[in-house]
Coordinates of C-alpha atoms and ligand atoms in Angstrom, one line a residue:
Chain G
M107 CA -101.6 160.1 87.9
S108 CA -104.5 161.9 89.4
A109 CA -105.6 163.5 86.2
K110 CA -106.9 160.1 85.0
Q111 CA -110.6 159.7 84.3
F112 CA -112.2 156.5 85.4
G113 CA -115.3 154.9 84.0
D114 CA -118.0 152.8 85.5
Y115 CA -117.2 149.6 87.4
I116 CA -116.0 146.9 84.9
I117 CA -115.3 144.3 87.5
R118 CA -117.5 143.7 90.5
V119 CA -116.3 141.1 93.0
D120 CA -118.8 140.4 95.8
S121 CA -117.6 138.5 98.9
I122 CA -116.1 135.6 97.1
G123 CA -114.6 132.5 98.9
K124 CA -112.4 129.8 97.6
T125 CA -111.4 126.6 99.4
F126 CA -109.2 124.1 97.5
D127 CA -109.8 120.3 97.5
N128 CA -107.0 119.9 100.0
G129 CA -108.8 122.2 102.5
V130 CA -106.6 125.2 102.0
V131 CA -108.7 128.4 102.2
A132 CA -107.3 130.7 99.6
L133 CA -109.9 133.4 99.5
K134 CA -112.2 134.5 102.3
N135 CA -115.1 136.9 101.8
F136 CA -113.2 139.0 99.4
S137 CA -114.9 142.0 97.7
T138 CA -113.6 144.7 95.4
N139 CA -114.8 146.8 92.6
I140 CA -112.6 147.9 89.7
R141 CA -113.4 150.8 87.4
R142 CA -112.5 151.1 83.7
S143 CA -109.0 152.4 83.2
E144 CA -108.1 151.8 86.8
V145 CA -104.7 150.1 87.6
V146 CA -105.1 148.0 90.7
V147 CA -102.0 146.5 92.4
L148 CA -102.4 143.5 94.6
I149 CA -99.6 142.9 97.2
G150 CA -99.3 140.5 100.0
P151 CA -97.1 137.7 101.4
S152 CA -96.6 134.4 99.6
G153 CA -99.7 132.2 99.9
S154 CA -102.0 135.1 100.6
G155 CA -104.3 134.3 97.6
K156 CA -103.2 136.9 95.1
S157 CA -102.8 134.4 92.2
T158 CA -106.0 132.6 93.2
F159 CA -107.9 135.9 93.0
L160 CA -106.7 136.5 89.5
R161 CA -107.4 133.0 88.4
C162 CA -110.9 133.2 89.7
L163 CA -111.5 136.3 87.7
N164 CA -111.0 134.5 84.4
G165 CA -112.4 131.2 85.4
L166 CA -109.2 129.2 85.8
E167 CA -110.4 128.5 89.3
E168 CA -114.1 128.2 90.4
I169 CA -115.3 130.2 93.3
D170 CA -117.3 128.5 96.1
T171 CA -119.3 131.5 97.3
G172 CA -120.0 135.1 96.2
S173 CA -120.2 136.5 92.7
I174 CA -118.0 137.9 90.0
I175 CA -119.3 140.2 87.3
V176 CA -117.1 141.3 84.5
D177 CA -118.3 144.0 82.1
G178 CA -121.9 143.2 83.0
I179 CA -121.5 139.4 82.5
L180 CA -122.0 137.2 85.5
L181 CA -119.3 134.5 85.9
D182 CA -121.6 131.5 86.6
D183 CA -121.9 127.9 85.3
N184 CA -123.1 129.2 81.9
K185 CA -120.4 128.1 79.4
K186 CA -121.1 131.0 77.1
N187 CA -120.7 133.5 79.8
R188 CA -117.5 132.0 81.0
L189 CA -116.0 131.9 77.5
E190 CA -117.1 135.5 76.9
I191 CA -115.3 136.6 80.1
R192 CA -112.2 134.7 79.2
K193 CA -112.1 136.7 75.9
E194 CA -112.4 140.0 77.7
V195 CA -109.8 139.3 80.4
G196 CA -106.2 138.9 79.2
M197 CA -103.7 137.2 81.5
V198 CA -99.9 137.4 81.7
F199 CA -98.1 134.7 83.7
Q200 CA -95.0 134.6 85.7
H201 CA -93.5 132.0 83.5
F202 CA -94.7 133.5 80.2
N203 CA -96.3 130.2 79.0
L204 CA -95.6 130.9 75.3
F205 CA -96.5 128.1 73.0
P206 CA -93.0 126.6 72.3
H207 CA -94.1 124.7 69.1
L208 CA -95.2 128.0 67.4
S209 CA -93.2 130.9 66.1
V210 CA -93.6 134.3 67.9
L211 CA -96.0 135.4 65.1
K212 CA -98.1 132.3 65.3
N213 CA -98.2 132.6 69.1
I214 CA -100.0 135.9 68.6
T215 CA -102.2 135.1 65.6
L216 CA -103.5 131.7 66.6
A217 CA -106.1 132.8 69.1
Q218 CA -107.1 135.8 67.0
M219 CA -108.0 133.4 64.2
L220 CA -109.6 130.7 66.4
V221 CA -111.4 132.8 68.9
R222 CA -111.9 136.2 67.2
K223 CA -112.4 134.6 63.8
K224 CA -110.0 137.0 62.1
S225 CA -108.4 136.2 58.7
K226 CA -104.8 135.2 58.6
G227 CA -103.9 138.6 57.1
E228 CA -105.7 140.6 59.6
A229 CA -104.3 138.6 62.5
E230 CA -100.8 139.0 61.2
D231 CA -101.1 142.8 60.7
E232 CA -102.4 143.1 64.2
A233 CA -99.6 140.9 65.5
M234 CA -96.9 143.0 63.8
Q235 CA -98.3 146.2 65.2
L236 CA -98.3 144.7 68.7
L237 CA -94.8 143.4 68.3
Q238 CA -93.7 146.9 67.3
K239 CA -95.5 148.3 70.3
V240 CA -93.5 145.9 72.6
N241 CA -90.3 146.6 70.7
I242 CA -89.6 143.2 69.3
A243 CA -90.9 143.2 65.8
E244 CA -87.7 141.8 64.4
K245 CA -88.3 138.5 66.3
A246 CA -91.6 137.7 64.6
N247 CA -90.4 134.5 63.0
V248 CA -88.2 133.0 65.7
F249 CA -89.3 130.4 68.2
P250 CA -89.9 131.4 71.9
S251 CA -86.9 129.2 73.0
Q252 CA -84.6 131.6 71.1
L253 CA -85.7 134.6 73.1
S254 CA -84.5 136.0 76.4
G255 CA -86.9 136.0 79.3
G256 CA -87.7 139.7 79.0
Q257 CA -88.4 139.2 75.3
Q258 CA -90.6 136.2 75.9
Q259 CA -92.7 138.1 78.4
R260 CA -93.1 141.0 76.0
V261 CA -94.4 138.6 73.4
A262 CA -96.7 137.1 76.0
I263 CA -98.1 140.6 76.6
A264 CA -98.6 141.2 72.9
R265 CA -100.3 137.8 72.6
A266 CA -102.8 138.7 75.3
L267 CA -103.4 142.2 73.9
A268 CA -104.1 140.7 70.4
M269 CA -107.4 139.5 71.8
K270 CA -108.4 143.1 72.5
P271 CA -109.2 142.4 76.1
K272 CA -111.0 145.0 78.3
V273 CA -108.9 144.0 81.3
M274 CA -105.3 142.8 81.6
M275 CA -104.1 140.8 84.5
F276 CA -100.4 140.4 85.4
D277 CA -99.4 137.7 87.9
E278 CA -95.8 138.5 89.0
A279 CA -94.9 139.2 85.3
T280 CA -91.4 140.2 86.2
S281 CA -90.6 137.7 89.0
A282 CA -88.9 135.1 86.8
L283 CA -86.8 137.7 85.0
D284 CA -83.1 138.5 85.4
P285 CA -82.8 142.0 87.0
E286 CA -81.6 143.7 83.8
M287 CA -84.7 142.6 81.9
I288 CA -87.3 143.7 84.5
G289 CA -87.2 147.3 83.2
E290 CA -88.2 146.5 79.7
V291 CA -91.3 144.6 80.7
L292 CA -92.3 147.2 83.3
E293 CA -91.9 149.9 80.6
V294 CA -94.4 148.1 78.4
M295 CA -96.8 147.7 81.4
K296 CA -96.5 151.4 82.1
N297 CA -97.3 152.4 78.6
L298 CA -100.3 150.2 78.7
A299 CA -101.5 151.9 81.9
N300 CA -101.0 155.3 80.4
E301 CA -103.2 154.3 77.4
G302 CA -106.0 153.7 79.8
M303 CA -106.0 149.9 80.0
T304 CA -107.8 148.5 83.0
M305 CA -105.2 146.4 84.8
V306 CA -105.0 144.1 87.8
V307 CA -101.4 143.6 88.7
V308 CA -99.8 141.3 91.3
T309 CA -96.2 142.4 91.8
H310 CA -93.4 142.7 94.2
E311 CA -92.1 145.8 92.3
M312 CA -93.0 148.5 94.8
G313 CA -91.6 151.2 92.5
F314 CA -94.0 150.3 89.8
A315 CA -96.9 150.2 92.3
K316 CA -96.1 153.6 93.6
E317 CA -95.6 155.2 90.2
V318 CA -98.4 153.6 88.2
S319 CA -101.1 152.2 90.4
D320 CA -104.4 154.0 91.2
W321 CA -105.3 151.7 93.9
V322 CA -103.4 149.3 96.1
I323 CA -104.8 146.3 97.9
F324 CA -102.8 144.5 100.6
M325 CA -104.1 141.0 101.3
E326 CA -103.2 138.2 103.7
D327 CA -104.6 134.8 104.3
G328 CA -107.2 135.3 101.6
M329 CA -108.6 138.5 103.1
K330 CA -108.2 142.1 102.3
V331 CA -106.2 143.8 105.1
E332 CA -105.9 147.3 103.8
E333 CA -106.4 149.3 100.6
G334 CA -106.0 152.8 99.4
T335 CA -104.5 155.1 96.8
A336 CA -100.8 154.5 96.2
D337 CA -99.8 157.8 98.0
H338 CA -101.9 157.0 100.9
F339 CA -101.1 153.4 101.1
F340 CA -97.3 153.7 101.0
S341 CA -96.8 156.9 103.0
D342 CA -99.4 156.3 105.7
P343 CA -100.5 152.7 106.2
K344 CA -102.9 152.2 109.0
M345 CA -102.7 148.6 109.9
D346 CA -99.7 147.1 111.8
R347 CA -99.7 144.1 109.4
T348 CA -99.3 146.4 106.5
K349 CA -96.5 148.4 108.1
L350 CA -94.7 145.2 108.9
F351 CA -95.0 143.9 105.4
L352 CA -93.9 147.1 103.8
S353 CA -90.9 147.4 106.1
Q354 CA -89.9 143.9 105.0
I355 CA -90.0 144.5 101.3
L356 CA -89.2 148.2 100.9
Chain M
M39 CA -70.3 112.3 63.1
Y40 CA -67.1 112.0 65.2
K41 CA -66.8 108.7 66.9
K42 CA -64.4 108.0 69.7
K43 CA -62.2 105.0 69.3
V44 CA -63.1 102.4 72.0
P45 CA -60.0 100.6 73.3
L46 CA -60.4 96.8 73.6
K47 CA -60.5 95.6 77.1
K48 CA -59.6 92.2 78.5
S49 CA -63.3 91.4 79.1
D50 CA -64.0 92.2 75.4
L51 CA -61.5 89.6 74.3
I52 CA -63.1 87.0 76.7
F53 CA -66.6 87.7 75.4
G54 CA -65.3 87.6 71.8
A55 CA -63.8 84.2 72.5
L56 CA -67.0 82.9 74.0
F57 CA -69.0 84.1 71.0
L58 CA -66.5 82.4 68.7
I59 CA -66.8 79.1 70.6
A60 CA -70.6 79.3 70.6
G61 CA -70.6 80.0 66.8
I62 CA -68.4 77.0 66.2
A63 CA -70.6 74.8 68.3
V64 CA -73.7 75.8 66.4
Y65 CA -71.9 75.3 63.1
Y66 CA -70.8 71.9 64.3
R67 CA -74.3 70.9 65.3
V68 CA -75.8 71.9 62.0
E69 CA -73.1 70.9 59.6
I70 CA -71.6 67.8 61.0
A71 CA -73.8 66.3 63.7
L72 CA -77.1 67.1 62.0
N73 CA -75.6 66.7 58.5
Y74 CA -78.0 69.3 57.2
N75 CA -78.4 69.4 53.5
W76 CA -78.4 73.1 52.5
N77 CA -80.5 74.0 49.5
W78 CA -80.0 77.7 49.2
E79 CA -80.4 77.8 45.5
K80 CA -84.1 76.9 45.8
I81 CA -84.9 80.0 47.9
P82 CA -84.7 82.9 45.4
Q83 CA -87.6 81.6 43.3
F84 CA -89.9 82.0 46.3
L85 CA -89.0 85.6 46.4
Y86 CA -89.1 86.4 42.7
R87 CA -89.6 83.9 39.9
F88 CA -89.5 84.2 36.1
D89 CA -93.0 83.7 34.7
D90 CA -92.8 81.9 31.3
D91 CA -96.3 82.8 30.3
S92 CA -95.9 86.6 30.5
G93 CA -92.1 86.6 30.1
K94 CA -91.6 88.8 33.1
W95 CA -90.2 88.5 36.6
V96 CA -93.0 88.3 39.2
S97 CA -93.1 88.2 42.9
N98 CA -93.8 85.0 44.7
V99 CA -95.1 83.7 48.1
L100 CA -92.4 85.1 50.4
M101 CA -92.7 88.6 48.9
W102 CA -96.5 88.4 49.0
G103 CA -96.2 87.6 52.7
L104 CA -93.8 90.5 53.1
F105 CA -96.1 92.9 51.4
N106 CA -99.0 91.8 53.6
T107 CA -96.9 92.3 56.7
I108 CA -96.0 95.8 55.5
R109 CA -99.7 96.6 54.7
L110 CA -100.8 95.3 58.1
S111 CA -98.0 97.3 59.9
I112 CA -98.6 100.6 58.2
F113 CA -102.4 100.7 58.2
G114 CA -102.5 98.9 61.6
T115 CA -100.3 101.6 63.1
L116 CA -102.3 104.4 61.5
L117 CA -105.6 103.0 62.9
A118 CA -103.9 102.3 66.2
I119 CA -102.7 105.9 66.4
L120 CA -106.2 107.1 65.7
L121 CA -107.7 104.8 68.3
G122 CA -104.9 105.5 70.8
T123 CA -105.2 109.2 70.4
I124 CA -109.0 109.2 71.1
M125 CA -108.5 106.8 74.0
G126 CA -105.5 108.7 75.3
I127 CA -107.5 111.9 75.4
C128 CA -110.3 110.1 77.2
R129 CA -107.7 108.7 79.6
S130 CA -106.6 112.2 80.6
S131 CA -110.1 113.6 80.6
K132 CA -111.9 115.1 83.7
I133 CA -115.0 113.1 82.9
V134 CA -115.0 109.9 85.0
F135 CA -117.1 107.9 82.5
L136 CA -114.5 108.5 79.7
R137 CA -111.7 107.6 82.0
L138 CA -113.5 104.4 83.0
I139 CA -114.0 103.3 79.4
S140 CA -110.4 104.0 78.3
G141 CA -109.0 102.6 81.5
T142 CA -110.9 99.3 81.0
Y143 CA -109.8 99.1 77.4
V144 CA -106.1 99.6 78.3
E145 CA -106.1 97.2 81.2
T146 CA -107.9 94.5 79.3
M147 CA -105.6 94.6 76.4
R148 CA -102.5 94.7 78.5
N149 CA -103.4 91.9 80.8
L150 CA -104.4 89.3 78.3
P151 CA -102.1 87.1 76.1
P152 CA -102.1 88.6 72.6
L153 CA -103.2 85.3 71.1
V154 CA -106.4 85.3 73.2
I155 CA -107.1 88.9 72.2
I156 CA -106.6 88.1 68.6
F157 CA -109.2 85.2 68.8
I158 CA -111.7 87.2 70.8
V159 CA -111.6 90.4 68.8
Y160 CA -111.3 88.6 65.5
F161 CA -114.3 86.4 66.0
F162 CA -116.3 89.2 67.5
I163 CA -115.5 91.5 64.6
G164 CA -115.4 88.9 62.0
N165 CA -118.7 87.2 62.9
H166 CA -120.8 90.0 64.3
L167 CA -119.5 93.4 63.1
L168 CA -119.2 93.2 59.4
P169 CA -120.7 96.3 58.1
Y170 CA -117.9 96.5 55.6
S171 CA -118.4 92.9 54.3
S172 CA -120.7 94.4 51.7
I173 CA -117.8 96.6 50.5
G174 CA -115.9 93.5 49.5
D175 CA -119.0 92.1 47.7
A176 CA -119.6 95.3 46.0
L177 CA -116.1 95.5 44.6
Q178 CA -116.0 91.9 43.5
G179 CA -116.1 91.2 39.9
K180 CA -115.7 94.8 38.9
D181 CA -112.5 95.8 37.2
N182 CA -111.7 99.4 37.8
F183 CA -109.2 101.7 39.4
L184 CA -110.8 101.4 42.8
V185 CA -110.5 97.6 42.9
S186 CA -106.8 97.8 41.9
L187 CA -106.2 100.5 44.6
V188 CA -107.9 98.4 47.3
T189 CA -106.0 95.4 46.1
F190 CA -102.7 97.2 46.2
C191 CA -103.3 98.9 49.6
L192 CA -105.2 96.2 51.4
A193 CA -106.3 92.9 49.8
P194 CA -108.2 91.6 46.8
P195 CA -111.9 92.1 47.2
E196 CA -112.6 88.4 48.0
H197 CA -110.2 88.6 50.9
L198 CA -111.0 92.1 52.0
T199 CA -113.3 91.1 54.9
T200 CA -110.8 88.8 56.5
F201 CA -108.0 91.3 56.0
L202 CA -109.9 94.1 57.5
S203 CA -110.8 92.0 60.5
A204 CA -107.2 91.2 61.1
L205 CA -106.2 94.8 60.6
F206 CA -108.8 96.0 63.2
T207 CA -107.8 93.3 65.6
L208 CA -104.1 94.4 65.4
A209 CA -105.1 98.1 65.7
I210 CA -107.3 97.4 68.8
F211 CA -104.5 95.4 70.4
E212 CA -101.7 97.9 69.6
G213 CA -104.0 100.9 70.2
A214 CA -103.9 100.1 74.0
Y215 CA -100.2 100.7 74.1
I216 CA -100.5 103.9 72.0
T217 CA -103.2 105.0 74.4
E218 CA -100.8 105.0 77.3
I219 CA -98.1 106.7 75.2
V220 CA -100.5 109.4 74.2
R221 CA -101.8 109.8 77.8
S222 CA -98.2 110.2 79.1
G223 CA -97.5 112.7 76.3
I224 CA -100.5 114.8 77.1
Q225 CA -99.8 114.7 80.8
S226 CA -96.2 115.7 80.3
I227 CA -97.3 119.1 78.9
N228 CA -96.9 121.8 81.5
R229 CA -100.2 123.0 83.0
G230 CA -99.3 126.6 82.0
Q231 CA -99.9 125.7 78.4
W232 CA -103.5 124.8 79.1
E233 CA -103.9 128.0 81.2
A234 CA -102.4 130.3 78.6
A235 CA -104.7 128.9 76.0
H236 CA -107.7 129.1 78.3
S237 CA -106.9 132.7 79.1
L238 CA -106.9 133.5 75.3
G239 CA -110.5 132.3 75.1
M240 CA -109.9 129.0 73.4
T241 CA -112.4 126.2 73.9
K242 CA -111.3 122.9 75.5
Y243 CA -111.2 121.3 72.0
Q244 CA -109.1 124.1 70.6
Q245 CA -106.7 123.9 73.5
M246 CA -106.3 120.2 72.9
R247 CA -106.1 120.4 69.1
Y248 CA -103.8 123.4 68.6
I249 CA -101.7 123.6 71.8
I250 CA -101.5 120.3 73.7
L251 CA -101.6 117.5 71.0
P252 CA -99.0 119.1 68.7
Q253 CA -96.5 119.3 71.6
A254 CA -97.4 115.9 72.9
F255 CA -96.9 114.3 69.6
Q256 CA -93.5 115.9 69.1
R257 CA -92.5 114.4 72.4
I258 CA -93.9 110.9 71.8
L259 CA -92.7 110.4 68.3
P260 CA -89.9 108.0 69.3
P261 CA -92.1 105.7 71.4
L262 CA -94.7 105.8 68.6
A263 CA -92.1 104.8 66.1
G264 CA -91.2 102.0 68.5
Q265 CA -94.8 100.9 68.5
F266 CA -94.6 100.7 64.7
I267 CA -91.8 98.2 65.1
S268 CA -93.8 96.3 67.7
L269 CA -96.6 96.1 65.2
I270 CA -94.4 94.7 62.5
K271 CA -93.4 91.9 64.9
D272 CA -96.8 91.4 66.3
S273 CA -98.4 91.2 62.9
S274 CA -97.1 87.6 62.6
I275 CA -99.7 86.7 65.2
V276 CA -102.5 87.0 62.7
S277 CA -101.1 84.0 60.9
V278 CA -103.2 82.0 63.4
I279 CA -106.3 83.4 61.7
S280 CA -104.9 82.5 58.3
I281 CA -103.9 85.9 57.1
P282 CA -101.1 85.2 54.6
E283 CA -98.5 87.5 56.0
L284 CA -94.8 86.7 56.1
S285 CA -94.6 84.1 58.8
F286 CA -97.7 82.4 57.6
R287 CA -96.3 82.1 54.1
A288 CA -93.0 80.9 55.5
N289 CA -94.7 78.2 57.6
E290 CA -96.8 77.1 54.6
L291 CA -93.7 77.0 52.4
M292 CA -91.7 75.0 55.0
T293 CA -94.5 72.4 55.1
G294 CA -94.4 72.1 51.4
T295 CA -90.6 72.2 50.7
L296 CA -89.0 71.1 54.0
L297 CA -86.4 73.7 53.5
T298 CA -86.7 74.7 57.2
M299 CA -83.4 76.4 57.9
E300 CA -83.2 78.3 54.6
I301 CA -86.7 79.6 54.8
W302 CA -86.5 80.8 58.4
I303 CA -83.1 82.4 57.9
T304 CA -84.5 84.2 54.9
V305 CA -87.6 85.3 56.8
T306 CA -85.4 86.5 59.7
I307 CA -83.4 88.6 57.3
M308 CA -86.6 90.0 55.8
Y309 CA -88.0 91.0 59.2
L310 CA -84.7 92.6 60.1
L311 CA -84.6 94.5 56.9
L312 CA -88.0 96.0 57.9
T313 CA -87.3 96.6 61.6
L314 CA -83.6 97.6 61.8
P315 CA -83.9 100.7 59.7
C316 CA -86.8 101.9 61.8
S317 CA -84.8 101.2 65.0
L318 CA -81.9 103.2 63.7
A319 CA -84.2 106.0 62.6
I320 CA -85.6 106.2 66.1
Q321 CA -82.2 106.4 67.6
K322 CA -81.3 109.3 65.3
L323 CA -84.6 110.9 66.3
E324 CA -83.9 110.5 70.0
D325 CA -80.4 111.9 69.6
R326 CA -81.7 114.9 67.8
M327 CA -84.3 115.5 70.4
A328 CA -81.7 115.1 73.1
Q329 CA -79.7 117.8 71.5
G330 CA -82.8 120.0 71.5
L331 CA -83.0 120.4 67.8
R332 CA -86.5 120.9 66.5
Ligands
LIG451 N1 -104.3 124.2 93.0 C1 -104.2 124.3 94.3 N2 -104.5 123.3 95.1 C2 -104.4 123.5 96.5 N3 -104.0 124.5 97.1 C3 -103.6 125.6 96.3 C4 -103.7 125.5 94.9 N4 -103.3 126.7 94.4 C5 -102.9 127.5 95.5 N5 -103.1 126.8 96.6 C6 -102.9 127.3 98.0 O1 -103.8 128.4 98.1 C7 -103.1 129.5 98.9 C8 -103.1 130.7 98.1 O2 -102.2 130.5 97.0 P1 -101.9 131.6 95.9 O3 -101.1 131.0 94.8 O4 -103.1 132.3 95.5 O5 -101.0 132.6 96.7 P2 -100.1 133.9 96.2 O6 -100.6 135.0 97.0 O7 -100.2 134.0 94.7 O8 -98.7 133.5 96.6 P3 -97.3 133.7 95.9 O9 -96.8 135.1 96.2 O10 -96.4 132.7 96.5 O11 -97.5 133.5 94.4 C9 -101.7 128.9 99.2 O12 -101.7 128.4 100.5 C10 -101.5 127.8 98.2 O13 -100.7 126.8 98.8
LIG452 MG1 -98.9 133.8 93.1

């Protein structure tokens, strides 16, 4: 993976903090910069703030302190900025969150038409191409409930890609899947990484992290504990906390 | 559909016997003790009568009443759904002010007797908020397609104002219940649906309009249909403000003809003919939804 060329920083996160209304501190003074085409994998124990970090990046949660800049746009109170960032950052969820009242095709065309103002024809062409890419074109006209988990997740990825995002975030995209379906989703994610998509991935799939990631961040209690290239991180961790965590999940 | 045969139990026989005794008792009261003089043959003419002048069959008071009840129920429900949807969205809004308005509306409507609401709303709308009264005036005396359409759908121009007041009154009253149905529908939709739509760059309005409401309405269809039945029944309450719907006509007719029993039994059947099919349709709908068919 070392032959990969990275661009400038597309995401700049500067010492952000997030405390929920119930007093839980989910992120503490967290900073990181992500370059174009970089694949960053976030690992850490349950409750360490991985999801919260992703959700802050696309404005699903508000940060209390610090700043986030995505592709030169500051994520502040400005509604236009926030909307712009949401369009540039795609997100794939653990539980797929497909729209059950819409066919697979409509799931993918709706936002293209509403947000990107594409015509129906253009949106459908795009959708069919993406469905082919995730190997599920034959299911264009069925409803999500008729698909397996792995198929649903691939549709969800296609749906996010249809918005032509500059960054894709994956929050435990394979955690809700039966073991035999994990492979097909990871395959799609790998292809995406090889095409040069900037990706922020929360996962428990250490195989995927080792093989695909350019940078690994281990976090705990809302703070960054250790980070490094995949080689470095997995073969020669420095912190005791990291060693313990890796010994538990590997 | 396959129906399992239900074996008769002892308790069924006992209940059956009790019903039979009760039936005989009522029959005895009416037929023998009361010595009621049945006059069923006079009833049909109040539904339809033969008009000698035009030589055609024309509808009469009871049918007029029925038509008004149907008009009030259909348009009242449509208006109430509109109002209830707006208020239901406000009710689940993040903005405190909107929640306050819709909350006050719902609590007021649910904690007052319907009769009081009818009078308050009716006199408020009827006496102070009549921007549409000029519509009725404008239509009066003209004879065109619009007038016939309004007359067919709502009421003749000279009665339009009163009719619309009653319609709005019912809609405002019934809208409070629909507000709560819509709110529960919206809140029953998984948070992930909002989040997915948000992540795709949809605005709050688009999320509500294209993702949340369509799913919410699919789920609340049975209770909404139930509310339609409620409105059919509740529409009889506007008889107190002299809207000639079914029970108003029946009451009028009873005073005129003294055919108390016949008229009210007829009216009962007429109401049941309206409400029972709806009830059955709802049951079908719920069965289908329980089976997970879309
Ligand atoms: N909406 C919320 N309100 C209050 N507390 C929350 C909320 N969301 C998350 N938290 C808390 O914030 C902390 C971080 O949660 P987060 O979901 O980011 O962890 P995570 O690393 O994604 O964990 P997991 O691996 O279990 O998904 C946890 O203690 C969690 O309980
Ligand atoms: Mg999480």
